[in-house]
């Protein structure tokens, strides 16, 4: 079942759900057809790694 934010807030405030902290990171990725979700994720990780390397250089 998919909720919108207002529905989740209402359910939590009524005691119908609980929120627990975890180390999980959940996100949704939607493709518009030009690239597959896998390709989008691979390019995003490549770019993130590139920016981290640049950040490390700036720290030195």
PDB file of N, H, CA, C and O in Angstrom:
ATOM      1  N   UNK A   1       0.836  -1.176   0.000  1.00  0.00           N
ATOM      2  CA  UNK A   1       0.000   0.000   0.000  1.00  0.00           C
ATOM      3  C   UNK A   1       0.884   1.242   0.000  1.00  0.00           C
ATOM      4  O   UNK A   1       1.833   1.329   0.779  1.00  0.00           O
ATOM      5  N   UNK A   2       0.582   2.189  -0.855  1.00  0.00           N
ATOM      6  H   UNK A   2      -0.190   2.119  -1.487  1.00  0.00           H
ATOM      7  CA  UNK A   2       1.381   3.401  -0.969  1.00  0.00           C
ATOM      8  C   UNK A   2       0.653   4.549  -0.274  1.00  0.00           C
ATOM      9  O   UNK A   2      -0.545   4.749  -0.471  1.00  0.00           O
ATOM     10  N   UNK A   3       1.390   5.293   0.536  1.00  0.00           N
ATOM     11  H   UNK A   3       2.363   5.130   0.696  1.00  0.00           H
ATOM     12  CA  UNK A   3       0.812   6.407   1.274  1.00  0.00           C
ATOM     13  C   UNK A   3       1.386   7.723   0.781  1.00  0.00           C
ATOM     14  O   UNK A   3       2.513   7.775   0.289  1.00  0.00           O
ATOM     15  N   UNK A   4       0.605   8.784   0.917  1.00  0.00           N
ATOM     16  H   UNK A   4      -0.311   8.741   1.317  1.00  0.00           H
ATOM     17  CA  UNK A   4       1.167  10.109   0.757  1.00  0.00           C
ATOM     18  C   UNK A   4       1.545  10.615   2.143  1.00  0.00           C
ATOM     19  O   UNK A   4       1.170  10.008   3.145  1.00  0.00           O
ATOM     20  N   UNK A   5       2.272  11.703   2.212  1.00  0.00           N
ATOM     21  H   UNK A   5       2.577  12.197   1.397  1.00  0.00           H
ATOM     22  CA  UNK A   5       2.785  12.195   3.489  1.00  0.00           C
ATOM     23  C   UNK A   5       1.657  12.504   4.467  1.00  0.00           C
ATOM     24  O   UNK A   5       1.772  12.189   5.652  1.00  0.00           O
ATOM     25  N   UNK A   6       0.576  13.110   4.001  1.00  0.00           N
ATOM     26  H   UNK A   6       0.482  13.367   3.039  1.00  0.00           H
ATOM     27  CA  UNK A   6      -0.535  13.448   4.888  1.00  0.00           C
ATOM     28  C   UNK A   6      -1.152  12.191   5.495  1.00  0.00           C
ATOM     29  O   UNK A   6      -1.508  12.183   6.673  1.00  0.00           O
ATOM     30  N   UNK A   7      -1.279  11.139   4.708  1.00  0.00           N
ATOM     31  H   UNK A   7      -0.989  11.145   3.751  1.00  0.00           H
ATOM     32  CA  UNK A   7      -1.833   9.887   5.217  1.00  0.00           C
ATOM     33  C   UNK A   7      -0.943   9.251   6.258  1.00  0.00           C
ATOM     34  O   UNK A   7      -1.434   8.702   7.245  1.00  0.00           O
ATOM     35  N   UNK A   8       0.351   9.315   6.051  1.00  0.00           N
ATOM     36  H   UNK A   8       0.750   9.761   5.249  1.00  0.00           H
ATOM     37  CA  UNK A   8       1.300   8.749   7.012  1.00  0.00           C
ATOM     38  C   UNK A   8       1.254   9.535   8.308  1.00  0.00           C
ATOM     39  O   UNK A   8       1.225   8.944   9.387  1.00  0.00           O
ATOM     40  N   UNK A   9       1.248  10.861   8.221  1.00  0.00           N
ATOM     41  H   UNK A   9       1.271  11.341   7.344  1.00  0.00           H
ATOM     42  CA  UNK A   9       1.185  11.699   9.424  1.00  0.00           C
ATOM     43  C   UNK A   9      -0.087  11.404  10.200  1.00  0.00           C
ATOM     44  O   UNK A   9      -0.051  11.298  11.426  1.00  0.00           O
ATOM     45  N   UNK A  10      -1.197  11.272   9.514  1.00  0.00           N
ATOM     46  H   UNK A  10      -1.227  11.359   8.518  1.00  0.00           H
ATOM     47  CA  UNK A  10      -2.461  10.974  10.183  1.00  0.00           C
ATOM     48  C   UNK A  10      -2.400   9.620  10.879  1.00  0.00           C
ATOM     49  O   UNK A  10      -2.831   9.497  12.026  1.00  0.00           O
ATOM     50  N   UNK A  11      -1.875   8.609  10.208  1.00  0.00           N
ATOM     51  H   UNK A  11      -1.525   8.709   9.276  1.00  0.00           H
ATOM     52  CA  UNK A  11      -1.800   7.278  10.799  1.00  0.00           C
ATOM     53  C   UNK A  11      -0.888   7.273  12.021  1.00  0.00           C
ATOM     54  O   UNK A  11      -1.221   6.664  13.037  1.00  0.00           O
ATOM     55  N   UNK A  12       0.249   7.940  11.932  1.00  0.00           N
ATOM     56  H   UNK A  12       0.519   8.435  11.106  1.00  0.00           H
ATOM     57  CA  UNK A  12       1.185   7.993  13.058  1.00  0.00           C
ATOM     58  C   UNK A  12       0.562   8.744  14.223  1.00  0.00           C
ATOM     59  O   UNK A  12       0.683   8.313  15.370  1.00  0.00           O
ATOM     60  N   UNK A  13      -0.101   9.861  13.948  1.00  0.00           N
ATOM     61  H   UNK A  13      -0.199  10.211  13.017  1.00  0.00           H
ATOM     62  CA  UNK A  13      -0.688  10.652  15.033  1.00  0.00           C
ATOM     63  C   UNK A  13      -1.839   9.920  15.708  1.00  0.00           C
ATOM     64  O   UNK A  13      -2.150  10.202  16.865  1.00  0.00           O
ATOM     65  N   UNK A  14      -2.471   8.993  15.017  1.00  0.00           N
ATOM     66  H   UNK A  14      -2.218   8.764  14.077  1.00  0.00           H
ATOM     67  CA  UNK A  14      -3.544   8.194  15.611  1.00  0.00           C
ATOM     68  C   UNK A  14      -3.011   6.946  16.305  1.00  0.00           C
ATOM     69  O   UNK A  14      -3.791   6.138  16.809  1.00  0.00           O
ATOM     70  N   UNK A  15      -1.699   6.783  16.336  1.00  0.00           N
ATOM     71  H   UNK A  15      -1.065   7.440  15.927  1.00  0.00           H
ATOM     72  CA  UNK A  15      -1.101   5.622  16.992  1.00  0.00           C
ATOM     73  C   UNK A  15      -1.147   4.366  16.152  1.00  0.00           C
ATOM     74  O   UNK A  15      -0.874   3.280  16.664  1.00  0.00           O
ATOM     75  N   UNK A  16      -1.483   4.478  14.883  1.00  0.00           N
ATOM     76  H   UNK A  16      -1.705   5.360  14.467  1.00  0.00           H
ATOM     77  CA  UNK A  16      -1.608   3.314  14.016  1.00  0.00           C
ATOM     78  C   UNK A  16      -0.307   2.831  13.418  1.00  0.00           C
ATOM     79  O   UNK A  16      -0.268   1.784  12.772  1.00  0.00           O
ATOM     80  N   UNK A  17       0.751   3.577  13.625  1.00  0.00           N
ATOM     81  H   UNK A  17       0.720   4.428  14.150  1.00  0.00           H
ATOM     82  CA  UNK A  17       2.047   3.186  13.070  1.00  0.00           C
ATOM     83  C   UNK A  17       3.143   3.702  13.986  1.00  0.00           C
ATOM     84  O   UNK A  17       2.943   4.637  14.761  1.00  0.00           O
ATOM     85  N   UNK A  18       4.283   3.085  13.882  1.00  0.00           N
ATOM     86  H   UNK A  18       4.446   2.325  13.252  1.00  0.00           H
ATOM     87  CA  UNK A  18       5.429   3.558  14.654  1.00  0.00           C
ATOM     88  C   UNK A  18       6.592   3.813  13.706  1.00  0.00           C
ATOM     89  O   UNK A  18       6.672   3.236  12.622  1.00  0.00           O
ATOM     90  N   UNK A  19       7.471   4.673  14.132  1.00  0.00           N
ATOM     91  H   UNK A  19       7.406   5.142  15.013  1.00  0.00           H
ATOM     92  CA  UNK A  19       8.638   5.013  13.332  1.00  0.00           C
ATOM     93  C   UNK A  19       9.871   4.547  14.083  1.00  0.00           C
ATOM     94  O   UNK A  19      10.058   4.879  15.254  1.00  0.00           O
ATOM     95  N   UNK A  20      10.712   3.777  13.405  1.00  0.00           N
ATOM     96  H   UNK A  20      10.560   3.508  12.454  1.00  0.00           H
ATOM     97  CA  UNK A  20      11.939   3.273  14.003  1.00  0.00           C
ATOM     98  C   UNK A  20      13.124   3.689  13.147  1.00  0.00           C
ATOM     99  O   UNK A  20      13.060   3.646  11.918  1.00  0.00           O
ATOM    100  N   UNK A  21      14.203   4.090  13.801  1.00  0.00           N
ATOM    101  H   UNK A  21      14.255   4.125  14.799  1.00  0.00           H
ATOM    102  CA  UNK A  21      15.424   4.445  13.080  1.00  0.00           C
ATOM    103  C   UNK A  21      16.151   3.170  12.658  1.00  0.00           C
ATOM    104  O   UNK A  21      16.280   2.230  13.442  1.00  0.00           O
ATOM    105  N   UNK A  22      16.619   3.149  11.421  1.00  0.00           N
ATOM    106  H   UNK A  22      16.514   3.912  10.784  1.00  0.00           H
ATOM    107  CA  UNK A  22      17.409   2.024  10.911  1.00  0.00           C
ATOM    108  C   UNK A  22      18.579   2.580  10.111  1.00  0.00           C
ATOM    109  O   UNK A  22      18.647   3.781   9.849  1.00  0.00           O
ATOM    110  N   UNK A  23      19.473   1.723   9.735  1.00  0.00           N
ATOM    111  H   UNK A  23      19.418   0.748   9.949  1.00  0.00           H
ATOM    112  CA  UNK A  23      20.586   2.119   8.879  1.00  0.00           C
ATOM    113  C   UNK A  23      20.227   2.002   7.398  1.00  0.00           C
ATOM    114  O   UNK A  23      21.062   2.283   6.538  1.00  0.00           O
ATOM    115  N   UNK A  24      19.006   1.594   7.094  1.00  0.00           N
ATOM    116  H   UNK A  24      18.328   1.365   7.792  1.00  0.00           H
ATOM    117  CA  UNK A  24      18.580   1.432   5.706  1.00  0.00           C
ATOM    118  C   UNK A  24      18.374   2.792   5.044  1.00  0.00           C
ATOM    119  O   UNK A  24      17.987   3.764   5.692  1.00  0.00           O
ATOM    120  N   UNK A  25      18.637   2.836   3.764  1.00  0.00           N
ATOM    121  H   UNK A  25      18.952   2.046   3.238  1.00  0.00           H
ATOM    122  CA  UNK A  25      18.395   4.023   2.958  1.00  0.00           C
ATOM    123  C   UNK A  25      17.523   3.579   1.793  1.00  0.00           C
ATOM    124  O   UNK A  25      17.993   2.883   0.893  1.00  0.00           O
ATOM    125  N   UNK A  26      16.272   3.973   1.805  1.00  0.00           N
ATOM    126  H   UNK A  26      15.890   4.539   2.536  1.00  0.00           H
ATOM    127  CA  UNK A  26      15.324   3.545   0.782  1.00  0.00           C
ATOM    128  C   UNK A  26      14.972   4.747  -0.091  1.00  0.00           C
ATOM    129  O   UNK A  26      14.624   5.815   0.413  1.00  0.00           O
ATOM    130  N   UNK A  27      15.067   4.562  -1.377  1.00  0.00           N
ATOM    131  H   UNK A  27      15.349   3.694  -1.787  1.00  0.00           H
ATOM    132  CA  UNK A  27      14.653   5.604  -2.299  1.00  0.00           C
ATOM    133  C   UNK A  27      14.047   4.954  -3.530  1.00  0.00           C
ATOM    134  O   UNK A  27      14.248   3.768  -3.790  1.00  0.00           O
ATOM    135  N   UNK A  28      13.308   5.743  -4.275  1.00  0.00           N
ATOM    136  H   UNK A  28      13.145   6.707  -4.065  1.00  0.00           H
ATOM    137  CA  UNK A  28      12.669   5.260  -5.490  1.00  0.00           C
ATOM    138  C   UNK A  28      13.285   5.978  -6.679  1.00  0.00           C
ATOM    139  O   UNK A  28      13.522   7.185  -6.634  1.00  0.00           O
ATOM    140  N   UNK A  29      13.537   5.241  -7.721  1.00  0.00           N
ATOM    141  H   UNK A  29      13.345   4.260  -7.758  1.00  0.00           H
ATOM    142  CA  UNK A  29      14.137   5.782  -8.933  1.00  0.00           C
ATOM    143  C   UNK A  29      13.211   5.459 -10.092  1.00  0.00           C
ATOM    144  O   UNK A  29      12.831   4.307 -10.299  1.00  0.00           O
ATOM    145  N   UNK A  30      12.856   6.485 -10.840  1.00  0.00           N
ATOM    146  H   UNK A  30      13.165   7.421 -10.671  1.00  0.00           H
ATOM    147  CA  UNK A  30      11.956   6.284 -11.970  1.00  0.00           C
ATOM    148  C   UNK A  30      12.631   6.762 -13.247  1.00  0.00           C
ATOM    149  O   UNK A  30      13.161   7.871 -13.301  1.00  0.00           O
ATOM    150  N   UNK A  31      12.608   5.933 -14.255  1.00  0.00           N
ATOM    151  H   UNK A  31      12.177   5.031 -14.211  1.00  0.00           H
ATOM    152  CA  UNK A  31      13.191   6.272 -15.545  1.00  0.00           C
ATOM    153  C   UNK A  31      12.108   6.836 -16.462  1.00  0.00           C
ATOM    154  O   UNK A  31      10.948   6.429 -16.406  1.00  0.00           O
ATOM    155  N   UNK A  32      12.517   7.783 -17.305  1.00  0.00           N
ATOM    156  H   UNK A  32      13.460   8.114 -17.350  1.00  0.00           H
ATOM    157  CA  UNK A  32      11.593   8.318 -18.301  1.00  0.00           C
ATOM    158  C   UNK A  32      11.760   7.618 -19.644  1.00  0.00           C
ATOM    159  O   UNK A  32      11.151   8.010 -20.639  1.00  0.00           O
ATOM    160  N   UNK A  33      12.601   6.567 -19.662  1.00  0.00           N
ATOM    161  H   UNK A  33      13.096   6.249 -18.854  1.00  0.00           H
ATOM    162  CA  UNK A  33      12.734   5.761 -20.864  1.00  0.00           C
ATOM    163  C   UNK A  33      14.034   5.926 -21.623  1.00  0.00           C
ATOM    164  O   UNK A  33      14.434   5.022 -22.356  1.00  0.00           O
ATOM    165  N   UNK A  34      14.715   7.074 -21.463  1.00  0.00           N
ATOM    166  H   UNK A  34      14.390   7.809 -20.867  1.00  0.00           H
ATOM    167  CA  UNK A  34      15.963   7.271 -22.190  1.00  0.00           C
ATOM    168  C   UNK A  34      17.056   6.353 -21.657  1.00  0.00           C
ATOM    169  O   UNK A  34      17.844   5.809 -22.430  1.00  0.00           O
ATOM    170  N   UNK A  35      17.106   6.182 -20.348  1.00  0.00           N
ATOM    171  H   UNK A  35      16.466   6.624 -19.720  1.00  0.00           H
ATOM    172  CA  UNK A  35      18.070   5.303 -19.685  1.00  0.00           C
ATOM    173  C   UNK A  35      17.309   4.361 -18.764  1.00  0.00           C
ATOM    174  O   UNK A  35      16.249   4.708 -18.243  1.00  0.00           O
ATOM    175  N   UNK A  36      17.852   3.182 -18.572  1.00  0.00           N
ATOM    176  H   UNK A  36      18.713   2.900 -18.995  1.00  0.00           H
ATOM    177  CA  UNK A  36      17.236   2.268 -17.607  1.00  0.00           C
ATOM    178  C   UNK A  36      17.562   2.751 -16.196  1.00  0.00           C
ATOM    179  O   UNK A  36      18.481   3.548 -16.006  1.00  0.00           O
ATOM    180  N   UNK A  37      16.823   2.277 -15.228  1.00  0.00           N
ATOM    181  H   UNK A  37      16.076   1.630 -15.383  1.00  0.00           H
ATOM    182  CA  UNK A  37      17.095   2.634 -13.831  1.00  0.00           C
ATOM    183  C   UNK A  37      18.519   2.234 -13.446  1.00  0.00           C
ATOM    184  O   UNK A  37      19.203   2.960 -12.724  1.00  0.00           O
ATOM    185  N   UNK A  38      18.954   1.083 -13.932  1.00  0.00           N
ATOM    186  H   UNK A  38      18.398   0.493 -14.519  1.00  0.00           H
ATOM    187  CA  UNK A  38      20.315   0.621 -13.640  1.00  0.00           C
ATOM    188  C   UNK A  38      21.342   1.600 -14.202  1.00  0.00           C
ATOM    189  O   UNK A  38      22.309   1.939 -13.520  1.00  0.00           O
ATOM    190  N   UNK A  39      21.142   2.058 -15.437  1.00  0.00           N
ATOM    191  H   UNK A  39      20.356   1.783 -15.991  1.00  0.00           H
ATOM    192  CA  UNK A  39      22.075   3.003 -16.050  1.00  0.00           C
ATOM    193  C   UNK A  39      22.090   4.334 -15.295  1.00  0.00           C
ATOM    194  O   UNK A  39      23.151   4.923 -15.089  1.00  0.00           O
ATOM    195  N   UNK A  40      20.927   4.798 -14.890  1.00  0.00           N
ATOM    196  H   UNK A  40      20.065   4.319 -15.057  1.00  0.00           H
ATOM    197  CA  UNK A  40      20.842   6.046 -14.129  1.00  0.00           C
ATOM    198  C   UNK A  40      21.618   5.915 -12.826  1.00  0.00           C
ATOM    199  O   UNK A  40      22.384   6.807 -12.461  1.00  0.00           O
ATOM    200  N   UNK A  41      21.421   4.810 -12.131  1.00  0.00           N
ATOM    201  H   UNK A  41      20.799   4.086 -12.427  1.00  0.00           H
ATOM    202  CA  UNK A  41      22.096   4.590 -10.851  1.00  0.00           C
ATOM    203  C   UNK A  41      23.601   4.491 -11.037  1.00  0.00           C
ATOM    204  O   UNK A  41      24.360   5.063 -10.255  1.00  0.00           O
ATOM    205  N   UNK A  42      24.042   3.771 -12.063  1.00  0.00           N
ATOM    206  H   UNK A  42      23.426   3.306 -12.698  1.00  0.00           H
ATOM    207  CA  UNK A  42      25.478   3.641 -12.327  1.00  0.00           C
ATOM    208  C   UNK A  42      26.113   5.001 -12.604  1.00  0.00           C
ATOM    209  O   UNK A  42      27.187   5.297 -12.081  1.00  0.00           O
ATOM    210  N   UNK A  43      25.464   5.826 -13.418  1.00  0.00           N
ATOM    211  H   UNK A  43      24.591   5.585 -13.842  1.00  0.00           H
ATOM    212  CA  UNK A  43      25.998   7.158 -13.720  1.00  0.00           C
ATOM    213  C   UNK A  43      25.999   8.038 -12.476  1.00  0.00           C
ATOM    214  O   UNK A  43      26.936   8.808 -12.263  1.00  0.00           O
ATOM    215  N   UNK A  44      24.966   7.934 -11.661  1.00  0.00           N
ATOM    216  H   UNK A  44      24.204   7.309 -11.834  1.00  0.00           H
ATOM    217  CA  UNK A  44      24.902   8.729 -10.431  1.00  0.00           C
ATOM    218  C   UNK A  44      26.032   8.352  -9.481  1.00  0.00           C
ATOM    219  O   UNK A  44      26.651   9.230  -8.878  1.00  0.00           O
ATOM    220  N   UNK A  45      26.307   7.066  -9.343  1.00  0.00           N
ATOM    221  H   UNK A  45      25.805   6.353  -9.833  1.00  0.00           H
ATOM    222  CA  UNK A  45      27.391   6.604  -8.469  1.00  0.00           C
ATOM    223  C   UNK A  45      28.740   7.055  -9.023  1.00  0.00           C
ATOM    224  O   UNK A  45      29.607   7.488  -8.263  1.00  0.00           O
ATOM    225  N   UNK A  46      28.924   6.960 -10.327  1.00  0.00           N
ATOM    226  H   UNK A  46      28.220   6.609 -10.945  1.00  0.00           H
ATOM    227  CA  UNK A  46      30.170   7.428 -10.949  1.00  0.00           C
ATOM    228  C   UNK A  46      30.388   8.915 -10.663  1.00  0.00           C
ATOM    229  O   UNK A  46      31.489   9.324 -10.296  1.00  0.00           O
ATOM    230  N   UNK A  47      29.351   9.711 -10.829  1.00  0.00           N
ATOM    231  H   UNK A  47      28.456   9.379 -11.128  1.00  0.00           H
ATOM    232  CA  UNK A  47      29.457  11.154 -10.590  1.00  0.00           C
ATOM    233  C   UNK A  47      29.727  11.441  -9.117  1.00  0.00           C
ATOM    234  O   UNK A  47      30.534  12.311  -8.790  1.00  0.00           O
ATOM    235  N   UNK A  48      29.061  10.722  -8.238  1.00  0.00           N
ATOM    236  H   UNK A  48      28.405  10.015  -8.503  1.00  0.00           H
ATOM    237  CA  UNK A  48      29.263  10.896  -6.798  1.00  0.00           C
ATOM    238  C   UNK A  48      30.709  10.575  -6.424  1.00  0.00           C
ATOM    239  O   UNK A  48      31.336  11.314  -5.665  1.00  0.00           O
ATOM    240  N   UNK A  49      31.232   9.477  -6.954  1.00  0.00           N
ATOM    241  H   UNK A  49      30.722   8.877  -7.570  1.00  0.00           H
ATOM    242  CA  UNK A  49      32.626   9.105  -6.687  1.00  0.00           C
ATOM    243  C   UNK A  49      33.581  10.183  -7.194  1.00  0.00           C
ATOM    244  O   UNK A  49      34.552  10.523  -6.518  1.00  0.00           O
ATOM    245  N   UNK A  50      33.310  10.714  -8.367  1.00  0.00           N
ATOM    246  H   UNK A  50      32.522  10.438  -8.917  1.00  0.00           H
ATOM    247  CA  UNK A  50      34.143  11.769  -8.934  1.00  0.00           C
ATOM    248  C   UNK A  50      34.136  13.004  -8.039  1.00  0.00           C
ATOM    249  O   UNK A  50      35.181  13.613  -7.809  1.00  0.00           O
ATOM    250  N   UNK A  51      32.978  13.369  -7.541  1.00  0.00           N
ATOM    251  H   UNK A  51      32.129  12.875  -7.728  1.00  0.00           H
ATOM    252  CA  UNK A  51      32.879  14.533  -6.665  1.00  0.00           C
ATOM    253  C   UNK A  51      33.552  14.275  -5.321  1.00  0.00           C
ATOM    254  O   UNK A  51      34.124  15.193  -4.734  1.00  0.00           O
ATOM    255  N   UNK A  52      33.493  13.044  -4.826  1.00  0.00           N
ATOM    256  H   UNK A  52      33.028  12.298  -5.303  1.00  0.00           H
ATOM    257  CA  UNK A  52      34.183  12.715  -3.577  1.00  0.00           C
ATOM    258  C   UNK A  52      35.692  12.829  -3.736  1.00  0.00           C
ATOM    259  O   UNK A  52      36.380  13.321  -2.841  1.00  0.00           O
ATOM    260  N   UNK A  53      36.206  12.376  -4.872  1.00  0.00           N
ATOM    261  H   UNK A  53      35.648  11.977  -5.599  1.00  0.00           H
ATOM    262  CA  UNK A  53      37.642  12.483  -5.141  1.00  0.00           C
ATOM    263  C   UNK A  53      38.051  13.955  -5.164  1.00  0.00           C
ATOM    264  O   UNK A  53      39.066  14.330  -4.576  1.00  0.00           O
ATOM    265  N   UNK A  54      37.268  14.777  -5.836  1.00  0.00           N
ATOM    266  H   UNK A  54      36.444  14.472  -6.314  1.00  0.00           H
ATOM    267  CA  UNK A  54      37.555  16.214  -5.889  1.00  0.00           C
ATOM    268  C   UNK A  54      37.488  16.828  -4.488  1.00  0.00           C
ATOM    269  O   UNK A  54      38.312  17.676  -4.145  1.00  0.00           O
ATOM    270  N   UNK A  55      36.538  16.417  -3.699  1.00  0.00           N
ATOM    271  H   UNK A  55      35.869  15.728  -3.978  1.00  0.00           H
ATOM    272  CA  UNK A  55      36.399  16.901  -2.323  1.00  0.00           C
ATOM    273  C   UNK A  55      37.625  16.526  -1.495  1.00  0.00           C
ATOM    274  O   UNK A  55      38.137  17.343  -0.730  1.00  0.00           O
ATOM    275  N   UNK A  56      38.094  15.288  -1.649  1.00  0.00           N
ATOM    276  H   UNK A  56      37.678  14.624  -2.271  1.00  0.00           H
ATOM    277  CA  UNK A  56      39.294  14.843  -0.932  1.00  0.00           C
ATOM    278  C   UNK A  56      40.503  15.698  -1.307  1.00  0.00           C
ATOM    279  O   UNK A  56      41.303  16.050  -0.440  1.00  0.00           O
ATOM    280  N   UNK A  57      40.640  16.031  -2.580  1.00  0.00           N
ATOM    281  H   UNK A  57      39.990  15.745  -3.284  1.00  0.00           H
ATOM    282  CA  UNK A  57      41.755  16.866  -3.032  1.00  0.00           C
ATOM    283  C   UNK A  57      41.691  18.250  -2.386  1.00  0.00           C
ATOM    284  O   UNK A  57      42.718  18.814  -2.009  1.00  0.00           O
ATOM    285  N   UNK A  58      40.488  18.786  -2.263  1.00  0.00           N
ATOM    286  H   UNK A  58      39.654  18.327  -2.569  1.00  0.00           H
ATOM    287  CA  UNK A  58      40.327  20.116  -1.676  1.00  0.00           C
ATOM    288  C   UNK A  58      40.631  20.128  -0.180  1.00  0.00           C
ATOM    289  O   UNK A  58      40.999  21.165   0.370  1.00  0.00           O
ATOM    290  N   UNK A  59      40.480  18.996   0.469  1.00  0.00           N
ATOM    291  H   UNK A  59      40.181  18.154   0.021  1.00  0.00           H
ATOM    292  CA  UNK A  59      40.756  18.914   1.900  1.00  0.00           C
ATOM    293  C   UNK A  59      42.247  18.904   2.207  1.00  0.00           C
ATOM    294  O   UNK A  59      42.648  19.243   3.320  1.00  0.00           O
ATOM    295  N   UNK A  60      43.069  18.525   1.247  1.00  0.00           N
ATOM    296  H   UNK A  60      42.743  18.249   0.342  1.00  0.00           H
ATOM    297  CA  UNK A  60      44.519  18.415   1.480  1.00  0.00           C
ATOM    298  C   UNK A  60      45.202  19.751   1.413  1.00  0.00           C
ATOM    299  O   UNK A  60      46.418  19.832   1.586  1.00  0.00           O
TER     300      UNK A  60
END
